Coordinates of N, CA and C in Angstrom, one line a residue:
Chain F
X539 N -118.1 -88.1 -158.3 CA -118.6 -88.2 -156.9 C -117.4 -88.5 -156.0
X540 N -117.1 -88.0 -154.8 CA -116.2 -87.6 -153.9 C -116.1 -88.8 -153.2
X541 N -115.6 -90.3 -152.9 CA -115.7 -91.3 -152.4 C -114.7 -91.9 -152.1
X542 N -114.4 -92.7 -150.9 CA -113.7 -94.3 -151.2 C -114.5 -95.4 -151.1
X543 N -114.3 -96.3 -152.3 CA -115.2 -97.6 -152.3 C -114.1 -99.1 -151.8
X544 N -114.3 -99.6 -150.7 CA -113.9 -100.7 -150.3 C -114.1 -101.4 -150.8
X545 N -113.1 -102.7 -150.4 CA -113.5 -104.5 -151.2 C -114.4 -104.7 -150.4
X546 N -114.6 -106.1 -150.2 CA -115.9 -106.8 -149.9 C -115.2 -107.4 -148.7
X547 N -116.0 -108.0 -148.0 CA -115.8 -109.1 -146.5 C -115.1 -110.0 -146.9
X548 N -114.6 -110.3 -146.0 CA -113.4 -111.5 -146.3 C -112.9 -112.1 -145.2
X549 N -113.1 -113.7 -144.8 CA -113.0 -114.6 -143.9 C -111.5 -115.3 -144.3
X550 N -111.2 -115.3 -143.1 CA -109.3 -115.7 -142.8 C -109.4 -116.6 -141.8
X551 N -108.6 -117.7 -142.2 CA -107.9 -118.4 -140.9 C -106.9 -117.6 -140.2
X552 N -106.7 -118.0 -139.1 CA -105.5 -117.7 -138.3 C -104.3 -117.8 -138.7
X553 N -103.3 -117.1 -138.7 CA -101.7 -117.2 -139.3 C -101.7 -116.8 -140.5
X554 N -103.2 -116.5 -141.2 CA -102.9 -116.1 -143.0 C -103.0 -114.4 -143.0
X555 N -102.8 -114.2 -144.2 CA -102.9 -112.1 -144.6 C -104.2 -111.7 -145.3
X556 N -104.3 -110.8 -144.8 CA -105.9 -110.2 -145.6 C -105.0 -108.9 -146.4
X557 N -105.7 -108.8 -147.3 CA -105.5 -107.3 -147.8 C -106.6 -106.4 -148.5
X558 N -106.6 -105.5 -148.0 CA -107.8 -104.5 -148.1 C -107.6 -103.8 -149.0
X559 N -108.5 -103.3 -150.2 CA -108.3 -101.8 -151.1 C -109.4 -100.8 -150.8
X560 N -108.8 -100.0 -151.2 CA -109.8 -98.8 -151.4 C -109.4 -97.9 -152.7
X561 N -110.5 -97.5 -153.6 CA -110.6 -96.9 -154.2 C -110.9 -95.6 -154.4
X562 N -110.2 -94.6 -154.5 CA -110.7 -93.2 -154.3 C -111.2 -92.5 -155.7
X563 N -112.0 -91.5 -155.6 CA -112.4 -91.0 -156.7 C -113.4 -89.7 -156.4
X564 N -112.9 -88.5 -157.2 CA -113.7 -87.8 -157.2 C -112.8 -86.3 -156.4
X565 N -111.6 -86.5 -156.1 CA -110.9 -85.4 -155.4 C -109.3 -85.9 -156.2
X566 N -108.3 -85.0 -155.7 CA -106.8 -85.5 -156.4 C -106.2 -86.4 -155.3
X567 N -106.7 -87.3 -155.8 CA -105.7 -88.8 -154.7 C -104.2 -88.7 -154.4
X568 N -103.7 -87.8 -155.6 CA -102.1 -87.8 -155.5 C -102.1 -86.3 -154.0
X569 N -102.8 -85.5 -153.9 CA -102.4 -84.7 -153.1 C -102.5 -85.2 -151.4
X570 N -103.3 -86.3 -151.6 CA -104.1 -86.8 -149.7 C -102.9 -87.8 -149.2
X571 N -103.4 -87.8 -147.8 CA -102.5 -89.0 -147.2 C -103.9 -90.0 -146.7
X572 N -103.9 -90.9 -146.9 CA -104.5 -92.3 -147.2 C -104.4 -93.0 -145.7
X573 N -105.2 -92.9 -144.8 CA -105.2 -93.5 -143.6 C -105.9 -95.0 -143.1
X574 N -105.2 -95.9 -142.8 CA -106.5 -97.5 -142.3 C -106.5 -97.3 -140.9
X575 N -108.1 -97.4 -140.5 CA -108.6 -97.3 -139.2 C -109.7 -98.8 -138.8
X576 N -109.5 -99.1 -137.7 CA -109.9 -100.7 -137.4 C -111.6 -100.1 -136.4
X577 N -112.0 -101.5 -136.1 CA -112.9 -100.9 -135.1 C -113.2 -102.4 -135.2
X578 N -112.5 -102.8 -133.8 CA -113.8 -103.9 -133.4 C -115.2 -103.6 -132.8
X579 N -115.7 -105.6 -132.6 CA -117.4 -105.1 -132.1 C -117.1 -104.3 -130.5
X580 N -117.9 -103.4 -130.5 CA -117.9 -102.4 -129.2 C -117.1 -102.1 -128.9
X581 N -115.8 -102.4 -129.9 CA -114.7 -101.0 -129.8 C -114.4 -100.1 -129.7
X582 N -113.1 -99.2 -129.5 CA -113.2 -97.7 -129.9 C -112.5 -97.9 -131.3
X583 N -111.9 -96.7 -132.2 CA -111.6 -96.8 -133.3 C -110.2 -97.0 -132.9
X584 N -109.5 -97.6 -133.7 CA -108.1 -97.7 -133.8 C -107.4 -97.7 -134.9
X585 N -106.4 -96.4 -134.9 CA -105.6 -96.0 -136.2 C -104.9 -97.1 -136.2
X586 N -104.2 -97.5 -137.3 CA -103.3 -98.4 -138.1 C -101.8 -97.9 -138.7
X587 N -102.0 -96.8 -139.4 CA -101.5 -96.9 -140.2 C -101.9 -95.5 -141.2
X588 N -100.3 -94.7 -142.0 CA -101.3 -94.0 -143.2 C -100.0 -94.2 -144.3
X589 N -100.1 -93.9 -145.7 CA -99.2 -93.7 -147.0 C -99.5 -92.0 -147.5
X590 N -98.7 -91.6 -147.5 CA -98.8 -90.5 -147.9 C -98.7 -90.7 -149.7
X591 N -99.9 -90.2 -150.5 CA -100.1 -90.6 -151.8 C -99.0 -90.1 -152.8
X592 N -98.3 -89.3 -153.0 CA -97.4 -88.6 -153.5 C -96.3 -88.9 -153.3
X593 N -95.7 -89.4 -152.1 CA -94.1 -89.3 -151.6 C -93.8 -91.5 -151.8
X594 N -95.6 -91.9 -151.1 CA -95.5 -93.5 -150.8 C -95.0 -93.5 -149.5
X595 N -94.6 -92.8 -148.6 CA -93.9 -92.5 -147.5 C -95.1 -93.1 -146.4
X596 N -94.8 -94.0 -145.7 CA -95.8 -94.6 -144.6 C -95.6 -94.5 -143.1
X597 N -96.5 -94.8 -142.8 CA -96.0 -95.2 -141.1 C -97.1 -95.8 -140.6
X598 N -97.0 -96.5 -139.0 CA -98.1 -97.3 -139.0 C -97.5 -97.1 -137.2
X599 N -98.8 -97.1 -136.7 CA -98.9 -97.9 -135.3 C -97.8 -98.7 -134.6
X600 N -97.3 -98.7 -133.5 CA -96.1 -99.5 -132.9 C -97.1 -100.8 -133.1
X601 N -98.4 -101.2 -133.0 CA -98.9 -102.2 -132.2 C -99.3 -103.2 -133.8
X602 N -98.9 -102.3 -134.5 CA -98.9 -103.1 -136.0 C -97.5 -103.5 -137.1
X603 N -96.7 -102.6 -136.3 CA -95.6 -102.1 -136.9 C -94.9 -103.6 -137.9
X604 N -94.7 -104.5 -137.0 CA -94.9 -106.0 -137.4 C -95.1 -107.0 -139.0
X605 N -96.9 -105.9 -138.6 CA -97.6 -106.9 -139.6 C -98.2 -106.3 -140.4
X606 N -98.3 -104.7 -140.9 CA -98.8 -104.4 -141.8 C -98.3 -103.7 -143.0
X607 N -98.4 -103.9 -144.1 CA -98.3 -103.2 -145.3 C -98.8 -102.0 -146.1
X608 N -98.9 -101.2 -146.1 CA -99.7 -99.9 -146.7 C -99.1 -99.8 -147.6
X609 N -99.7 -99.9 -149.0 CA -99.4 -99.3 -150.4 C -100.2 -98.3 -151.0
X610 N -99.7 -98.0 -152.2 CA -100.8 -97.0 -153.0 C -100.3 -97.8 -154.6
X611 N -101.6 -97.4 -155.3 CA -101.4 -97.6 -156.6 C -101.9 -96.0 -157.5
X612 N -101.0 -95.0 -157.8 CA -101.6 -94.2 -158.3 C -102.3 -94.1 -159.4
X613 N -102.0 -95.4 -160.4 CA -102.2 -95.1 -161.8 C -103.8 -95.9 -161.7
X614 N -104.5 -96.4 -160.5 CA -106.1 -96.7 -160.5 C -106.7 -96.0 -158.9
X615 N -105.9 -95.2 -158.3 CA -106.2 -94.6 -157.5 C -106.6 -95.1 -156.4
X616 N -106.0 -96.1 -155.6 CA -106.2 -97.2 -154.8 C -105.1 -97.4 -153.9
X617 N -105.6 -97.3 -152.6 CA -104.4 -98.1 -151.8 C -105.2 -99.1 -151.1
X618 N -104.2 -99.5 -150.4 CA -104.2 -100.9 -150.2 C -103.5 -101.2 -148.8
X619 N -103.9 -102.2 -147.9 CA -103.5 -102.2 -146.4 C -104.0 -104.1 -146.4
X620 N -102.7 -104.3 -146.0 CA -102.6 -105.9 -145.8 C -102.0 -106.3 -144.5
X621 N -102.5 -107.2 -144.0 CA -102.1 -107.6 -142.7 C -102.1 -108.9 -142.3
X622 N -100.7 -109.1 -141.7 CA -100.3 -110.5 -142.0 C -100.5 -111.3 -140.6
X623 N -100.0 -112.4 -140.6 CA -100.1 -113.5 -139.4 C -101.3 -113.1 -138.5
X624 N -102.7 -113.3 -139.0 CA -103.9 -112.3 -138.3 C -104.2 -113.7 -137.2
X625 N -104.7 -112.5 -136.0 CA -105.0 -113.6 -135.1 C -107.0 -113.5 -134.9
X626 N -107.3 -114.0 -134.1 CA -108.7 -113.8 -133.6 C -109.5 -112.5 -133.6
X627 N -108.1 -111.6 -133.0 CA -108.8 -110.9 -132.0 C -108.2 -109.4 -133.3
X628 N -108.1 -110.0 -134.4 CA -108.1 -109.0 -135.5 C -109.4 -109.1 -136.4
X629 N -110.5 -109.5 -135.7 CA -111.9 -109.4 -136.2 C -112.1 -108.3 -136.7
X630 N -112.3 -107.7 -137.1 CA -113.4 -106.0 -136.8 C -113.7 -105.1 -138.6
X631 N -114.1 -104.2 -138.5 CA -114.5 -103.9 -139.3 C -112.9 -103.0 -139.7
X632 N -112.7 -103.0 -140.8 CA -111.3 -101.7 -141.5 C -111.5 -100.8 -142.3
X633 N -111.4 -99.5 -142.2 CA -111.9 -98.3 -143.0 C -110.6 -97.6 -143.3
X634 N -110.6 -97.1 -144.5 CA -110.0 -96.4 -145.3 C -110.3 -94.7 -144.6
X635 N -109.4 -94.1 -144.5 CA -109.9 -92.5 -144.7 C -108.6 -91.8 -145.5
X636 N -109.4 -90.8 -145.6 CA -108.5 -89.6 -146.6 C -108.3 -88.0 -145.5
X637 N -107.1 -88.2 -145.6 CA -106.9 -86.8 -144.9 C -106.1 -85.6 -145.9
X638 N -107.6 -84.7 -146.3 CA -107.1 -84.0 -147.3 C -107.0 -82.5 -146.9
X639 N -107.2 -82.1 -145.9 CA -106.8 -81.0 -145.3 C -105.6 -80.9 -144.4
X640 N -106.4 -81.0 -143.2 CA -105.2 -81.0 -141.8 C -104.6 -82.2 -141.5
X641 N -103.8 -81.9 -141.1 CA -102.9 -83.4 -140.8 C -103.8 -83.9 -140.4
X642 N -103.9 -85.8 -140.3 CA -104.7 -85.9 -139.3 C -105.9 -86.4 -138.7
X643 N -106.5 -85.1 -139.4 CA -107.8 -85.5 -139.5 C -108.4 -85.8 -140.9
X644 N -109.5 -86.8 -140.1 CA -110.3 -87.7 -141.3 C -111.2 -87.4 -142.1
X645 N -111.3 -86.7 -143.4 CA -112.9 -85.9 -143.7 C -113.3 -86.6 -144.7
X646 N -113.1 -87.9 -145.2 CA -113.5 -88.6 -145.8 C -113.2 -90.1 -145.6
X647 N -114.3 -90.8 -145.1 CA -114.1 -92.5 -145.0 C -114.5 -93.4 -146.2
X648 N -114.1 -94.6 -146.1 CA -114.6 -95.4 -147.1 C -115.8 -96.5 -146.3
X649 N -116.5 -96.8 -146.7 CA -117.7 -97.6 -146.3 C -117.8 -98.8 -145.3
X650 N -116.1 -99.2 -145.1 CA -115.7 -100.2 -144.4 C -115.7 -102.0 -144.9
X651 N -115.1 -102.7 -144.3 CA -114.6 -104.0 -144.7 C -114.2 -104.6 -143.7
X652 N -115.5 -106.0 -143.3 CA -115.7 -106.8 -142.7 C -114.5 -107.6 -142.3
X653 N -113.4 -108.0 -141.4 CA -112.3 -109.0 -141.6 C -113.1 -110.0 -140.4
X654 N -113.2 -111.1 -141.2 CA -113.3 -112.3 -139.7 C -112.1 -113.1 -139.6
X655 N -111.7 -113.0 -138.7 CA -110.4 -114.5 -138.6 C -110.9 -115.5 -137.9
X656 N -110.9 -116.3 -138.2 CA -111.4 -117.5 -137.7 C -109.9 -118.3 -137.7
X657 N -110.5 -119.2 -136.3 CA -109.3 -120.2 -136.2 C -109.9 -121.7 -136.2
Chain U
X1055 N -98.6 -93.1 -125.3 CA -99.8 -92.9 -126.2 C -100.6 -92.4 -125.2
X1056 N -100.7 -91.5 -125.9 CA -101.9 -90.2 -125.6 C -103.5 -91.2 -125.5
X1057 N -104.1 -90.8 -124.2 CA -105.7 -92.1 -124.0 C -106.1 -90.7 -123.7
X1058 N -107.7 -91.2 -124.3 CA -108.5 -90.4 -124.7 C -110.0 -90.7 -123.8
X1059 N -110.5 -89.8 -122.8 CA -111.4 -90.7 -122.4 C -112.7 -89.7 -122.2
X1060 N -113.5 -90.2 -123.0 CA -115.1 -89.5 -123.2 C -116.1 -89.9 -122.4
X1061 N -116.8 -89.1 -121.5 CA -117.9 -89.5 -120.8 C -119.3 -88.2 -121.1
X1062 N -120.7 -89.0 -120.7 CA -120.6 -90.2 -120.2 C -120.5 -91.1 -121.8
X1063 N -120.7 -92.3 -121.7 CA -120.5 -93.7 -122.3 C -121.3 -93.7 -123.2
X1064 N -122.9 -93.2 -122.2 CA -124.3 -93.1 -123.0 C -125.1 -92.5 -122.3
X1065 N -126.3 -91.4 -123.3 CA -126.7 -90.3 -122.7 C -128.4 -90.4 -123.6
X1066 N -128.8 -90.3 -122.2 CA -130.3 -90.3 -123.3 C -130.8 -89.2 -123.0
X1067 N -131.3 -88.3 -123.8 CA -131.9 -87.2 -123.8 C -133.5 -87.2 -124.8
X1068 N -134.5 -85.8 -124.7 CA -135.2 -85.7 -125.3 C -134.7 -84.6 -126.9
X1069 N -135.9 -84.6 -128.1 CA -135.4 -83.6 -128.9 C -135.8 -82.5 -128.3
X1070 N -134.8 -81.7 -128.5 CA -134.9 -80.0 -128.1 C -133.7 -80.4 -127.4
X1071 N -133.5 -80.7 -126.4 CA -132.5 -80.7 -125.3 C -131.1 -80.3 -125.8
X1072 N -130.2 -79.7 -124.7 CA -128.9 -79.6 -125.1 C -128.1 -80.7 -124.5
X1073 N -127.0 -81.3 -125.2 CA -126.5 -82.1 -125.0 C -125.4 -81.8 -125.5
X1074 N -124.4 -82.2 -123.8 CA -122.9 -81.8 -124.2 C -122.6 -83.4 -123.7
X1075 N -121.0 -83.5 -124.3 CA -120.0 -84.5 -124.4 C -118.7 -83.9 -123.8
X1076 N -118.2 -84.7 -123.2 CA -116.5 -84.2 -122.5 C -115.9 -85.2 -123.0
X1077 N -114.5 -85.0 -123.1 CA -113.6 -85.7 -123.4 C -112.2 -85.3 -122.9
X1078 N -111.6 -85.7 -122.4 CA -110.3 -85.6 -121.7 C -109.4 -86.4 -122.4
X1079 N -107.8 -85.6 -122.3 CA -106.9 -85.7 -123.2 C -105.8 -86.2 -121.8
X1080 N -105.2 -87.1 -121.9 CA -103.9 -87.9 -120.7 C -102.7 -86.7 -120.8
X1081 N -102.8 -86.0 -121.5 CA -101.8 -84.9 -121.6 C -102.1 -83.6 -122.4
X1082 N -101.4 -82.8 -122.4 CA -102.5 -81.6 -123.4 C -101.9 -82.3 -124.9
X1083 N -102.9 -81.3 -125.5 CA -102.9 -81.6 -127.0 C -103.2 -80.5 -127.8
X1084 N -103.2 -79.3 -127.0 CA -103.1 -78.3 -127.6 C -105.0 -77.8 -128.1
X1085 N -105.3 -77.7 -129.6 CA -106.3 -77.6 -129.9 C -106.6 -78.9 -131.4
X1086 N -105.8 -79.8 -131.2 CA -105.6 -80.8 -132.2 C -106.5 -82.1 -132.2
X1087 N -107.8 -81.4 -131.9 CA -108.8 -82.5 -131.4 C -110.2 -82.4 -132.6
X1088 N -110.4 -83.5 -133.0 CA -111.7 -83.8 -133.8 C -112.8 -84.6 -133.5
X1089 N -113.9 -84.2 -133.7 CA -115.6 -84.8 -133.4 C -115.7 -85.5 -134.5
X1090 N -116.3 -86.7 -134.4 CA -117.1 -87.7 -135.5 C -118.4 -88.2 -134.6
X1091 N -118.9 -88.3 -135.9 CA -120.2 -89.0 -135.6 C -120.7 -90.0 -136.0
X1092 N -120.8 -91.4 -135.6 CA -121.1 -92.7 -135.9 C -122.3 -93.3 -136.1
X1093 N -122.9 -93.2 -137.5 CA -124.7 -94.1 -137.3 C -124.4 -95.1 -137.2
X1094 N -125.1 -95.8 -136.4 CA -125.3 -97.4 -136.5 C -125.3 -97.9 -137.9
X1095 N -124.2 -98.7 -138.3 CA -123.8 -99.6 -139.3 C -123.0 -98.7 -140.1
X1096 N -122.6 -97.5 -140.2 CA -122.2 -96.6 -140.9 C -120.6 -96.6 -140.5
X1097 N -120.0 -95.8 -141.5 CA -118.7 -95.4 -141.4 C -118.7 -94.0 -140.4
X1098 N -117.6 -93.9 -139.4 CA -118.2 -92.5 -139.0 C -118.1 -91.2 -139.9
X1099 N -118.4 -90.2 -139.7 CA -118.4 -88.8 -140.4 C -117.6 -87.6 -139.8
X1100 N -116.9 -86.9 -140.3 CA -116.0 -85.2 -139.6 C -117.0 -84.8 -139.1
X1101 N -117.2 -84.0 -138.0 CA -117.8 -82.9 -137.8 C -117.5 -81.8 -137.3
X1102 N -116.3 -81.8 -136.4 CA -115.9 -80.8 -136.3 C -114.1 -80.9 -136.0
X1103 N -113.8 -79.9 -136.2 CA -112.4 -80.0 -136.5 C -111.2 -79.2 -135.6
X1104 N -109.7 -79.2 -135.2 CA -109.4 -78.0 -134.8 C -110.1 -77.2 -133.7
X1105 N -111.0 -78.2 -132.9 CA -111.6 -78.2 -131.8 C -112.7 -77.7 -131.8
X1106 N -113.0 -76.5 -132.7 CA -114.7 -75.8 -133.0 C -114.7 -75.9 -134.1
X1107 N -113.9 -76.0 -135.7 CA -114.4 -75.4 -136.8 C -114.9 -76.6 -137.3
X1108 N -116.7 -76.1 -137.6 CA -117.3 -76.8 -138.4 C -116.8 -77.5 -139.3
X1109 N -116.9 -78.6 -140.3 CA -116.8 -79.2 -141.1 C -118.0 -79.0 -142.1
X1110 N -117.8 -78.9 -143.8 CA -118.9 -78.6 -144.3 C -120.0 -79.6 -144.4
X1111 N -121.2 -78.6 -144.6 CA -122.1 -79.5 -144.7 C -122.6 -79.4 -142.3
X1112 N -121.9 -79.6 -141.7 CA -122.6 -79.8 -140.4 C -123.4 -79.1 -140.0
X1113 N -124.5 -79.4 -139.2 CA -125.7 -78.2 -138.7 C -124.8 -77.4 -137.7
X1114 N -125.2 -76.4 -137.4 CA -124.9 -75.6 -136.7 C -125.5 -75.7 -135.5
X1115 N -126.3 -76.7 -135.1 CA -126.5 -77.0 -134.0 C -125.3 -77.6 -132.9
X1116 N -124.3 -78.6 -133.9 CA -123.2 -78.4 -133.2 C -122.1 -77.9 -133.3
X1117 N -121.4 -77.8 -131.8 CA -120.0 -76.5 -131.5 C -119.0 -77.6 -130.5
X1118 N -118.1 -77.0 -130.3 CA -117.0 -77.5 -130.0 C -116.3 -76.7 -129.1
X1119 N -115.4 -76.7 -127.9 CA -114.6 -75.6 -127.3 C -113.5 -76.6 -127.0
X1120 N -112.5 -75.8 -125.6 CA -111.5 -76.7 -125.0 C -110.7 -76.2 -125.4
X1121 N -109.4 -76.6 -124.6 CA -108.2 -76.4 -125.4 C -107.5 -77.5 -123.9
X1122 N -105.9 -77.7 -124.4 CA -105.2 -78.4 -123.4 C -105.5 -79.8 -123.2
X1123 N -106.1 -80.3 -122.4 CA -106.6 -81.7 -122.3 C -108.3 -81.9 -122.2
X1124 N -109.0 -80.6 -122.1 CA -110.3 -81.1 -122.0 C -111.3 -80.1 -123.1
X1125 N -112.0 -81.0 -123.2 CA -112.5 -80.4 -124.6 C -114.2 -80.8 -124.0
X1126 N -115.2 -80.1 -125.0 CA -116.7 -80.6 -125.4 C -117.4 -80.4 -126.3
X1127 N -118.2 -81.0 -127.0 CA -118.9 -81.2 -127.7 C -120.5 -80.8 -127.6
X1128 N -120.7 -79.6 -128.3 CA -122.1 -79.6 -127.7 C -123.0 -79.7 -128.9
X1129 N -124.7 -80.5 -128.6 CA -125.8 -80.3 -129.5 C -126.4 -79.4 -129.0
X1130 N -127.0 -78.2 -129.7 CA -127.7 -77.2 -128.8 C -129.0 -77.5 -128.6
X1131 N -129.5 -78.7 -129.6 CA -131.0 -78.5 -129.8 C -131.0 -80.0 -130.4
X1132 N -131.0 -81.2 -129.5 CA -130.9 -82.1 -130.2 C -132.3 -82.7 -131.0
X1133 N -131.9 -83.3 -132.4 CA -132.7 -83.3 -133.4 C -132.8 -85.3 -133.1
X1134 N -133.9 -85.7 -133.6 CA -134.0 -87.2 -133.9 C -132.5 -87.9 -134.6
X1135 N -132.4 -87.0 -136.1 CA -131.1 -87.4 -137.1 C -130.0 -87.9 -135.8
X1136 N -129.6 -86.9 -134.7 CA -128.3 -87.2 -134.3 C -127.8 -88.4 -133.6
X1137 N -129.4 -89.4 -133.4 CA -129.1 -90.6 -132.9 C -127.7 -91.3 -133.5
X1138 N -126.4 -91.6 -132.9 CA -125.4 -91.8 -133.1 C -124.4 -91.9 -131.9
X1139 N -123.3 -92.4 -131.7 CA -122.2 -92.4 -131.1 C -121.3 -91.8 -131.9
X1140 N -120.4 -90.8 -131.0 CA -119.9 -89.9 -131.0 C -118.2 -89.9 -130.3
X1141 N -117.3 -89.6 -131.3 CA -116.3 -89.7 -131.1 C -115.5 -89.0 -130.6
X1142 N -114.4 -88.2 -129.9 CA -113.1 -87.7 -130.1 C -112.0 -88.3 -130.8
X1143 N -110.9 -87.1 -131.2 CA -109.9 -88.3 -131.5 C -109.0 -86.9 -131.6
X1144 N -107.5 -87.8 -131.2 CA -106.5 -86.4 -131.1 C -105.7 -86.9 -132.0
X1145 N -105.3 -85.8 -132.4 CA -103.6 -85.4 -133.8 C -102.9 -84.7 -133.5
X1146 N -102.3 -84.7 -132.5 CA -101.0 -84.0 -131.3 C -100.0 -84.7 -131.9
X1147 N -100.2 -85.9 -131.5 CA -98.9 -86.7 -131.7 C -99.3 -88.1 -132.4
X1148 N -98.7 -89.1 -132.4 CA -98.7 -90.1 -133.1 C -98.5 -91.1 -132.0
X1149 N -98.7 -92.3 -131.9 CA -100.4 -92.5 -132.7 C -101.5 -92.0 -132.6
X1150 N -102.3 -91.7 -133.8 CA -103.7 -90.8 -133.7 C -104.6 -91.7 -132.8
X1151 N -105.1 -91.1 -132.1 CA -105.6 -92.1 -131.0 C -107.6 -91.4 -130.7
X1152 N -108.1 -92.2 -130.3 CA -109.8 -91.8 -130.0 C -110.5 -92.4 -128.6
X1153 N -111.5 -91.7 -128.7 CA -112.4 -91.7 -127.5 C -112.5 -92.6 -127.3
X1154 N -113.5 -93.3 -126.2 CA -113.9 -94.3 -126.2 C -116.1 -94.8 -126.9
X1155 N -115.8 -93.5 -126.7 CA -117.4 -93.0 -127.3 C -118.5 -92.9 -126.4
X1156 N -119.5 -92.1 -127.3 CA -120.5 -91.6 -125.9 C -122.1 -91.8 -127.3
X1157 N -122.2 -92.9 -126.8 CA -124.2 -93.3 -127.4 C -125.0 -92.1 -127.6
X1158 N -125.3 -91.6 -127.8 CA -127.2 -90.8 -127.6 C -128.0 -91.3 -128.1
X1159 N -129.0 -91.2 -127.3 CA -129.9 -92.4 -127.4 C -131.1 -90.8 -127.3
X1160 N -132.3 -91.1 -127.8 CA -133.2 -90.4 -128.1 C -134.5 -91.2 -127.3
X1161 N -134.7 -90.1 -126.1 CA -135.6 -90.7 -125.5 C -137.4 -90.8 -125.9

């Protein structure tokens, strides 16, 4: 089955790191580039971040540049997106996608993951 | 960074009706523009790509045109299912950047 399966919700104080996985399965993980997209409540979406699965080769948002980590684990098909010194207002939901065609664009999400920061 | 701004916000229509979406690009972007579609509680979904090409699996009730900075999204025949907010998002340049979204609400 063609998927990414996210971790679970997960509550943070302020100043600590969350880290997110995602699990792909069901297409060649080594050929995709692996994108994290945010969405607070009544937000619009906001890109983060991608790893390109093959090379490891990343890049991320100026507005994260900072504080986030993108990995991959090829040998369980998972990457991974961690983000550090979180403040409040990095509530929101974080989604995984896979961009296996055009640069870019997104044709596969993962289910999403709840981050609360609480202070 | 390329802002992306989709109106209107929120559109209620009946089923049958056509229903288009605009979205405007702060500079052109050529034809590097994609549709998603957001259920309530859901992750969003592709639907259209490359400005018109379908994504598999999409009804063909929706299409896509534009080029440059202004683009639309049309339902030709809106169904109950497409209750959802509805995205843009451009891949011109970096950062990949998105709408701000447009509701349909099913009247």
């Amino acid at each position: 089955q063609v998927q990414l399966v996210q971790s679970g919700p997960d509550v943070k104080k302020a100043g600590t790191s969350v880290k997110v996985s995602c699990k792909a399965s069901g297409f060649t993980f080594s050929a995709s580039t692996m994108h994290w997209v945010r969405q607070g409540r009544g937000q619009r979406l906001e890109w983060i971040g991608w790893v390109v699965v093959g090379s490891g080769n990343t890049k991320s948002a100026q507005n994260f540049r900072e504080r986030v980590t993108i990995t991959r684990d090829m040998s369980t098909s998972t990457v991974y997106m961690e983000l550090s010194s979180l403040r409040s207002d990095d509530t929101a939901v974080y989604y995984c996608a896979a961009e296996r065609g055009g640069e870019g664009v997104f044709d596969l999400w993962g289910q999403g993951t709840v981050v609360t920061v609480s202070s | 960074d390329i802002q992306m701004t989709q109106s209107p916000s929120t559109l209620s229509a009946s089923v049958g009706d056509r229903v288009t979406i605009t979205c405007r690009a702060s500079q052109s972007i050529s034809r590097w523009l994609a549709w998603y579609q957001q259920k309530p509680g859901k992750a969003p979904n592709l639907l259209i790509y490359d400005v018109s090409s379908l994504n598999s699996g999409v009804p063909s009730r929706f299409s896509g045109s534009g080029s440059g900075t202004e683009f639309t999204l049309t339902i030709a025949s809106l169904q109950p299912d497409d209750l959802a907010t509805y995205y843009c998002q451009q891949y011109s340049v970096y950062p990949l950047t998105f709408g701000g979204g447009t509701k349909v609400e099913i009247k």
